[in-house]
mmCIF file of C-alpha atoms and ligand atoms in Angstrom:
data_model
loop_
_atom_site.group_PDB
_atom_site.id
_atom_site.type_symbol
_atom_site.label_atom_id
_atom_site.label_comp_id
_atom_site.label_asym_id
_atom_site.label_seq_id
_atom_site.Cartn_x
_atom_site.Cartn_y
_atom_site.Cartn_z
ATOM 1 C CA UNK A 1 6.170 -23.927 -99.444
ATOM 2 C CA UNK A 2 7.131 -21.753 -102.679
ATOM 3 C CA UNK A 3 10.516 -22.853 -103.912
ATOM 4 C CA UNK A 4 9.534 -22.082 -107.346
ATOM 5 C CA UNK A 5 12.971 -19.719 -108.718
ATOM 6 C CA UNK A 6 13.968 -19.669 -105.087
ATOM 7 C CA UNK A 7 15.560 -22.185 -104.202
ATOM 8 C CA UNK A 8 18.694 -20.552 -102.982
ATOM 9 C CA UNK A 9 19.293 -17.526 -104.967
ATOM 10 C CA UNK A 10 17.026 -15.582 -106.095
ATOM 11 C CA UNK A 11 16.358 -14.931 -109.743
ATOM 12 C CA UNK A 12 17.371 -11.027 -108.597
ATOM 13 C CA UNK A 13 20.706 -12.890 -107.109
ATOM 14 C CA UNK A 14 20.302 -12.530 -103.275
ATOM 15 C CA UNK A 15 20.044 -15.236 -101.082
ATOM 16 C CA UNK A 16 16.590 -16.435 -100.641
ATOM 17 C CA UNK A 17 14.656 -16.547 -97.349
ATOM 18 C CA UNK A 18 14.694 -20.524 -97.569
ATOM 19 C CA UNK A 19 18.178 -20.301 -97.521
ATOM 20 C CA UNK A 20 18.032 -18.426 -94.165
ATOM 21 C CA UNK A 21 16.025 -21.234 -92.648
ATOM 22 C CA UNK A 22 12.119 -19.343 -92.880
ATOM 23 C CA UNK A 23 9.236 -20.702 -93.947
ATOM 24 C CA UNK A 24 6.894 -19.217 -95.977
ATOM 25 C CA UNK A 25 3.633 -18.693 -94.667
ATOM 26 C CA UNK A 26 0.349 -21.278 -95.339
ATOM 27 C CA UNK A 27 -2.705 -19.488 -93.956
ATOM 28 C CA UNK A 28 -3.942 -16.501 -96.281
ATOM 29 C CA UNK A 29 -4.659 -13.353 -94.971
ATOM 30 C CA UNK A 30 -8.125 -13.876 -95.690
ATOM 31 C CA UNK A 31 -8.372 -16.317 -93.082
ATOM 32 C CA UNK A 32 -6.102 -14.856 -90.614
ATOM 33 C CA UNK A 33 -9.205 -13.049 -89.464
ATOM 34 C CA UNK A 34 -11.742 -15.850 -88.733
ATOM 35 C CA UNK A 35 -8.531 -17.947 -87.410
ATOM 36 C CA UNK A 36 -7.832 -15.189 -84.890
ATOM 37 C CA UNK A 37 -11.636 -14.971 -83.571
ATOM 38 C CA UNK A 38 -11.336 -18.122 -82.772
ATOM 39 C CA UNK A 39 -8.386 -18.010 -80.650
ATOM 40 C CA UNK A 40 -9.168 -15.117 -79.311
ATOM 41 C CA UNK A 41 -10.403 -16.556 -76.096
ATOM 42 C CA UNK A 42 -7.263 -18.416 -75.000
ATOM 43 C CA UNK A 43 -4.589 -16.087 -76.870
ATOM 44 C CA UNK A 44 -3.267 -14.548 -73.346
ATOM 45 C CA UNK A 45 -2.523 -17.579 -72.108
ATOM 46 C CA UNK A 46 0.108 -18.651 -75.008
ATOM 47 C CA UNK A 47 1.324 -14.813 -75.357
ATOM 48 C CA UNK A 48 1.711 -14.517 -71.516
ATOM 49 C CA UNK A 49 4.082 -17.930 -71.014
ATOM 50 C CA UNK A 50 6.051 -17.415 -74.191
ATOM 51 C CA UNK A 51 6.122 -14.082 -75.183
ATOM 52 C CA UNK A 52 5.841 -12.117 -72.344
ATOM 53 C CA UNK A 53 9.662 -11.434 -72.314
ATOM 54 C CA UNK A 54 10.180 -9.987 -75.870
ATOM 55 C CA UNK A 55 7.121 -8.061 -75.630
ATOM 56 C CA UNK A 56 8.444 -6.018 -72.144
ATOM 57 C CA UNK A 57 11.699 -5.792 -73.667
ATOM 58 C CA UNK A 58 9.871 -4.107 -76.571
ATOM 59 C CA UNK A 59 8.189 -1.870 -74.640
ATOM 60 C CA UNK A 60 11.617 -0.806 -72.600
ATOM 61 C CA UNK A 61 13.297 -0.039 -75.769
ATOM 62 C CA UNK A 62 10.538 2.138 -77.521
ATOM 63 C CA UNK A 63 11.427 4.657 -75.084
ATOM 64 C CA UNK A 64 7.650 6.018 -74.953
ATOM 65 C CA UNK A 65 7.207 9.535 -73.655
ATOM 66 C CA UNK A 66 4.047 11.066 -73.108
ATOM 67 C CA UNK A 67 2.413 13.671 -75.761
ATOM 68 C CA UNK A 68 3.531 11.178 -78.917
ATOM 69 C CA UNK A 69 1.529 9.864 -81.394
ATOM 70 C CA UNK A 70 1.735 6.074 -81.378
ATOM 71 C CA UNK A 71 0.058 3.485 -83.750
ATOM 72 C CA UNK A 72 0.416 -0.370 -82.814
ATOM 73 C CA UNK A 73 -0.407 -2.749 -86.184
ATOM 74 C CA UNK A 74 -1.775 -5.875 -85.248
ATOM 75 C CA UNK A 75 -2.590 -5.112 -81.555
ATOM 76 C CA UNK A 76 -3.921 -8.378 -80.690
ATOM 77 C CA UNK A 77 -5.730 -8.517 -76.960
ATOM 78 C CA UNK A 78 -4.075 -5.533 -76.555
ATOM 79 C CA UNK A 79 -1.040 -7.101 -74.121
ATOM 80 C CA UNK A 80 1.524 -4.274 -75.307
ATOM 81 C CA UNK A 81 -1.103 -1.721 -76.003
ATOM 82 C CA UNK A 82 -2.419 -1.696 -72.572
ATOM 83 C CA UNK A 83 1.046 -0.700 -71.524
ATOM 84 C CA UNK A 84 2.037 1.783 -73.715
ATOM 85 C CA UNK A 85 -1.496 3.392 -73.319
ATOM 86 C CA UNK A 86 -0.081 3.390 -69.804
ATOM 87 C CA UNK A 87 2.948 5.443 -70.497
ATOM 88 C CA UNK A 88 0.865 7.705 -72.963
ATOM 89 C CA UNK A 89 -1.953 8.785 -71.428
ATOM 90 C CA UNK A 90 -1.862 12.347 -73.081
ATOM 91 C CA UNK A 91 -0.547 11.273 -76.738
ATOM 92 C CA UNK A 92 -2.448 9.806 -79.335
ATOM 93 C CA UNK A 93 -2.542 5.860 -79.021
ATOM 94 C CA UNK A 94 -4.565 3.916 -82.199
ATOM 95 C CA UNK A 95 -4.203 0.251 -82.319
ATOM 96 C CA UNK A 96 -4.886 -1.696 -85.673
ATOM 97 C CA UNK A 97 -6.404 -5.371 -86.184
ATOM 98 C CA UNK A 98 -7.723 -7.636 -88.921
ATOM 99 C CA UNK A 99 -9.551 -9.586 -86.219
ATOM 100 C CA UNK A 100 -12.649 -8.413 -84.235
ATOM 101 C CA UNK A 101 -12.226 -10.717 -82.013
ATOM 102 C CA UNK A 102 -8.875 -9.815 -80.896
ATOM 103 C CA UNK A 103 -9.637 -6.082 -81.052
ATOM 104 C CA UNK A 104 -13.265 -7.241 -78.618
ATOM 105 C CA UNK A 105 -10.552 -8.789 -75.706
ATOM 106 C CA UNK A 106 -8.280 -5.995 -76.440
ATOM 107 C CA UNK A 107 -11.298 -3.254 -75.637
ATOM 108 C CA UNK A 108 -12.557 -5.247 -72.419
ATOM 109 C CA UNK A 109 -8.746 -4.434 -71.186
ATOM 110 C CA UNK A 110 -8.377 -1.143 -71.932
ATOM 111 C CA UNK A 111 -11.325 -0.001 -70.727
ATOM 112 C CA UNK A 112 -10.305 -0.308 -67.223
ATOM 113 C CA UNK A 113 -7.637 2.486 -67.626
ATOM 114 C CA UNK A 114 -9.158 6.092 -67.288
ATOM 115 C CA UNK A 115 -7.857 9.415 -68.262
ATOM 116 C CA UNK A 116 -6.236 8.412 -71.399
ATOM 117 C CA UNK A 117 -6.599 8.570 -74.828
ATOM 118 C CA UNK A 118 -6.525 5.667 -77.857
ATOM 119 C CA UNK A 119 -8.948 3.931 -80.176
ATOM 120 C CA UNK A 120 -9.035 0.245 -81.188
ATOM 121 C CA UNK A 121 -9.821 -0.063 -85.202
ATOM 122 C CA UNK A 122 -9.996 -2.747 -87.453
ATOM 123 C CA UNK A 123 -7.856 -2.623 -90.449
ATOM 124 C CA UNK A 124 -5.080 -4.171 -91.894
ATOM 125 C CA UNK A 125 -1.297 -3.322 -91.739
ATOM 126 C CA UNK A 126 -1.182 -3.630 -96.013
ATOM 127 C CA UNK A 127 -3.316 0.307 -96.062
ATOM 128 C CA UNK A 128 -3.540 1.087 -92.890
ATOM 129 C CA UNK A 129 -6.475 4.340 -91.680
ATOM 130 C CA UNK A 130 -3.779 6.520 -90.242
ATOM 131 C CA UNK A 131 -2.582 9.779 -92.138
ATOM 132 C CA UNK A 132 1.107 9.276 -93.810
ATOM 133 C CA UNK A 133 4.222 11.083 -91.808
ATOM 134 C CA UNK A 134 2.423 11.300 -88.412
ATOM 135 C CA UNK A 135 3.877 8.452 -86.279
ATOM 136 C CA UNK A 136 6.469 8.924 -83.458
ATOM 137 C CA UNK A 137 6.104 4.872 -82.777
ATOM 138 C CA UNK A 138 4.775 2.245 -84.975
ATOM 139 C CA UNK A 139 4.948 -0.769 -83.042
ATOM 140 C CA UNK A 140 4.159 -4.510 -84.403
ATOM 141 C CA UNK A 141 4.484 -7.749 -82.314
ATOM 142 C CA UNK A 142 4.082 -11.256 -84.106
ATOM 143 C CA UNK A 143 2.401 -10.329 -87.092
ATOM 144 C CA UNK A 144 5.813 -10.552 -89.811
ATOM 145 C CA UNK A 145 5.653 -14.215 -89.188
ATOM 146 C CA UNK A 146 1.770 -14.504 -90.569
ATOM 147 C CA UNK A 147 2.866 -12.688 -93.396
ATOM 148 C CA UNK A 148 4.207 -14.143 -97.218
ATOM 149 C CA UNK A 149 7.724 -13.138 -97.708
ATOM 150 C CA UNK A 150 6.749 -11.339 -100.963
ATOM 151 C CA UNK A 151 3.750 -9.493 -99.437
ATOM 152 C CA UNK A 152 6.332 -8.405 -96.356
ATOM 153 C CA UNK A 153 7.664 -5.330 -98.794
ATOM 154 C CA UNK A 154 4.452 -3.899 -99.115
ATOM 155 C CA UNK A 155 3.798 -3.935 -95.522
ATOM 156 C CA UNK A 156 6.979 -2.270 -95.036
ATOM 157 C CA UNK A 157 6.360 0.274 -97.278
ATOM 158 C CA UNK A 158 2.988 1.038 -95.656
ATOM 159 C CA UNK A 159 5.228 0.987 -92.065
ATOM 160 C CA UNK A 160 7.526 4.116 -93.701
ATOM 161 C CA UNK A 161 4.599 6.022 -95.197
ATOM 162 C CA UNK A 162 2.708 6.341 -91.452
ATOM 163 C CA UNK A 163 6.250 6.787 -89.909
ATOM 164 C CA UNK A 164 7.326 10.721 -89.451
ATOM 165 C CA UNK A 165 10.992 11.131 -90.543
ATOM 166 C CA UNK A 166 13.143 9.718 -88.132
ATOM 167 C CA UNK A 167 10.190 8.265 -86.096
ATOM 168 C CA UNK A 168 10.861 4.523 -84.069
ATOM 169 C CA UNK A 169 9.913 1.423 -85.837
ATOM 170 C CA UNK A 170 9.717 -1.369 -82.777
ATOM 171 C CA UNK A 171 9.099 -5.151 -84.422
ATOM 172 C CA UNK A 172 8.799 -8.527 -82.621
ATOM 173 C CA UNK A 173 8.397 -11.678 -84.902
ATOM 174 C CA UNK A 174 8.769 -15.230 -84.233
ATOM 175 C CA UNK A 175 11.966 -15.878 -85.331
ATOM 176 C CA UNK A 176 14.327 -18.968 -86.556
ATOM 177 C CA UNK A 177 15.199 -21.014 -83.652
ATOM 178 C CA UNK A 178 19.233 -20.578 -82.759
ATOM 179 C CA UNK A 179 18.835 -24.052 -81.007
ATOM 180 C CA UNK A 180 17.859 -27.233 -81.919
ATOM 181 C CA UNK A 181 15.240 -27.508 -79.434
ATOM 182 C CA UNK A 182 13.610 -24.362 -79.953
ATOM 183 C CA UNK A 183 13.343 -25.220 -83.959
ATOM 184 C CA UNK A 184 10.290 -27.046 -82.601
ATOM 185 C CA UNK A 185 7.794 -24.656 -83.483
ATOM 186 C CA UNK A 186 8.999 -24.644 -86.856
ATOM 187 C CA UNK A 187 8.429 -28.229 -87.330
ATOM 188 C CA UNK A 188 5.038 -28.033 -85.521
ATOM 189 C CA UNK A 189 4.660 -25.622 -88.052
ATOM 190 C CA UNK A 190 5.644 -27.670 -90.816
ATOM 191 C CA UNK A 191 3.393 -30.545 -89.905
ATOM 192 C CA UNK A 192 0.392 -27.989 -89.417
ATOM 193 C CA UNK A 193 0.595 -23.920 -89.822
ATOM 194 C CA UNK A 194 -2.732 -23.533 -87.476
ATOM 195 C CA UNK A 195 -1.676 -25.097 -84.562
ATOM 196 C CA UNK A 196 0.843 -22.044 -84.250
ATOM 197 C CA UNK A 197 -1.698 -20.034 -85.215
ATOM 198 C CA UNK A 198 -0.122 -19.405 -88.591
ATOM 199 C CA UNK A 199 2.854 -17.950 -87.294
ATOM 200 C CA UNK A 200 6.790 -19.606 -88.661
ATOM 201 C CA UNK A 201 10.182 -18.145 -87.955
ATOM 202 C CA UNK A 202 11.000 -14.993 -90.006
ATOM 203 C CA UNK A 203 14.246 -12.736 -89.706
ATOM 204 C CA UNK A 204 13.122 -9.445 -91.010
ATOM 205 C CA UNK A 205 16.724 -6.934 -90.199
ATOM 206 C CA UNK A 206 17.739 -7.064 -93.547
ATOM 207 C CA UNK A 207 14.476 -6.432 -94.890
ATOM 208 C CA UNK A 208 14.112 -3.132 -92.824
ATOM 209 C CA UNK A 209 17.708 -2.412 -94.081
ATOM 210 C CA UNK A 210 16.610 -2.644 -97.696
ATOM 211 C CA UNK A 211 13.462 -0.584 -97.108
ATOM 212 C CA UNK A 212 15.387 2.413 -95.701
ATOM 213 C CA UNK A 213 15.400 1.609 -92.116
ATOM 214 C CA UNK A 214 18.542 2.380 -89.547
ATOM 215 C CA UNK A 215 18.173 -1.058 -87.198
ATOM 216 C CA UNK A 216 19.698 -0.192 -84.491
ATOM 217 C CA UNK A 217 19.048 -3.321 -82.428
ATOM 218 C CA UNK A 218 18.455 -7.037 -83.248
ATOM 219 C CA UNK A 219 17.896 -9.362 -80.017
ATOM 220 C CA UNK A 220 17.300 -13.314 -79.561
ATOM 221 C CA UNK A 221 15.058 -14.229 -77.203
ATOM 222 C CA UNK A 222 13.880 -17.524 -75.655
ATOM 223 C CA UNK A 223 11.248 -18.483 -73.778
ATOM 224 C CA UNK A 224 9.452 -21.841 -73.383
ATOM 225 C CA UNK A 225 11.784 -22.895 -76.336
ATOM 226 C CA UNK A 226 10.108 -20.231 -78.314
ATOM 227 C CA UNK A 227 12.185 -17.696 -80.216
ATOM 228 C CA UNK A 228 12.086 -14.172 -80.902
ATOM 229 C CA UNK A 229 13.533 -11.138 -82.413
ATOM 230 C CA UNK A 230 13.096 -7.638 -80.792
ATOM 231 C CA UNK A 231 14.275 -5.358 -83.266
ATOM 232 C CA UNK A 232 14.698 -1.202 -82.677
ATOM 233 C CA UNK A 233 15.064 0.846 -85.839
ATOM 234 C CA UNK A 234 13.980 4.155 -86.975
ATOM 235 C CA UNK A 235 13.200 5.599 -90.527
ATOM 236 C CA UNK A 236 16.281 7.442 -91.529
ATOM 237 C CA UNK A 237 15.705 11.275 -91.598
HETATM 238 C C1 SAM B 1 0.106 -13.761 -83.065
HETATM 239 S S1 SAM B 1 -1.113 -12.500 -82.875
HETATM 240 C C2 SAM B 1 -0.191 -11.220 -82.042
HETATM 241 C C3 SAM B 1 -1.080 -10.221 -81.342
HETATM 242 C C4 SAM B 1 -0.342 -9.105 -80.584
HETATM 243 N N1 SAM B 1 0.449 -8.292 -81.464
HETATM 244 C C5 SAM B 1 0.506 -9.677 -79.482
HETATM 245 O O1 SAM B 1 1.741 -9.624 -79.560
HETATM 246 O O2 SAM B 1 -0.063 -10.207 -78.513
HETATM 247 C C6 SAM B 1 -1.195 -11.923 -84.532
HETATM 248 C C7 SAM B 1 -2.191 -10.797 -84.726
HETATM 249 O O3 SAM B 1 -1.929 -10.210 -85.998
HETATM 250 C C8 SAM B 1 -3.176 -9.871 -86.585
HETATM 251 N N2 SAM B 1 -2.929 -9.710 -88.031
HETATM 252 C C9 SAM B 1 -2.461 -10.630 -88.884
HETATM 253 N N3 SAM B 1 -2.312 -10.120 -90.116
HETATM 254 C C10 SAM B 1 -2.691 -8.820 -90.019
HETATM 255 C C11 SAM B 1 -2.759 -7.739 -90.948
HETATM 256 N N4 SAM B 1 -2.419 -7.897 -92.224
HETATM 257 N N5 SAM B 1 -3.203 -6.544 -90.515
HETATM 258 C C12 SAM B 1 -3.566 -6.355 -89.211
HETATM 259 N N6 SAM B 1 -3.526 -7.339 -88.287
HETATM 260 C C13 SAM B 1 -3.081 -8.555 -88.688
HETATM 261 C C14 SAM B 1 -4.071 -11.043 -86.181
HETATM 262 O O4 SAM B 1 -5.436 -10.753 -86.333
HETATM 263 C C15 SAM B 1 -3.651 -11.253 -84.736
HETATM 264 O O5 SAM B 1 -4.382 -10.451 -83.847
#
């Protein structure tokens, strides 16, 4: 864990992230990749008994409606994509991955829908292949917690240039545990970052706050113990 300056305050004088209870994250993003390959295969199983919730509750409140031009970072098998491909048949849908594995599961699935229109890319959510200002929806599930605190402001950044002005931002994260019990993961985490596949508890509101963004909702949610944020803000015009 870096403590280095940050203990509790920061050398800039705002309370650190340690201080808020997160972790910072021990798997590089160069291995991110080759770890996600790997559990590509049984990823559904995990993101269908814990996460299942947050991610439909995501998809109520982006609010899709069809015509819009929607990019999902970090798309995974494709268990949100598949659904708002579903409610955006005539926009523009392009999910993003690191991991070809991921994107490979996240192809078989989609391929069963017809008359619709996305592609499946690999990339990274640090410079991301899609033109600046022409987002409606940028959507990102569980990829802030795989992320180093001090890499999270360039991500952000790269989330604002792709947004349009006044465009939806829709996050869910893994998130600090608001009960002892579901702190679990955290210490699994502690004792060994891969078994959670890399991911630890991040709160990322006030983040969006300082990089321009309007949240306009922040929710808990718990399931299996696990916890996670579903956050709804929007680039301010
Ligand atoms: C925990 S999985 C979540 C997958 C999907 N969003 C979901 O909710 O089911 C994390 C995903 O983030 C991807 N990922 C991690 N860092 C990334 C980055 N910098 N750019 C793009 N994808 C990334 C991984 O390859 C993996 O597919």
């Amino acid at each position: 864990m870096k403590l280095s300056c940050c203990s509790v305050f920061c050398c800039s004088g705002t309370v650190s992230p340690y201080a808020k209870g997160m972790l910072d994250a021990r798997i590089s993003q160069d291995q991110i990749g080759s770890v996600y390959d790997r559990l590509s295969s049984i990823y559904d199983i995990w993101g269908n008994l814990a996460e299942s919730r947050a991610r439909h509750r995501a998809i109520e409140l982006a609010e899709i409606e069809d015509g819009q031009r929607i990019v999902e970072v970090a798309v995974g098998t494709g268990l949100a994509f598949n659904e708002i491909v579903k409610r955006n048949p005539n926009g523009r849908n392009t999910g993003i991955d690191l991991s070809a594995g991921m994107l490979e599961k996240a192809k078989n699935r989609l391929k069963k829908l017809s008359g619709v229109h996305y592609d499946l890319t690999i990339g990274t959510a640090f410079d991301l292949p899609v033109e600046t200002g022409c987002a409606d929806l940028l959507v990102n599930n569980y990829m802030f917690d795989l992320i180093p605190y001090d890499d999270m402001d360039r991500v952000l950044a790269e989330f604002r240039r792709v947004l349009k002005s006044g465009g939806r931002l829709i996050l869910v994260n893994m998130t600090v545990g608001e009960s002892l019990p579901s702190r679990l993961y955290d210490f699994v985490y502690r004792l060994s970052p891969k078994t959670m596949g890399g991911c630890r508890g991040v709160r990322l509101a006030d983040k969006l706050k300082q990089h321009g963004f309007t949240v306009e909702v922040r929710e808990y949610h718990q399931q299996m113990l696990f916890p996670s944020e579903v956050i709804l803000a929007h680039k301010a015009r």
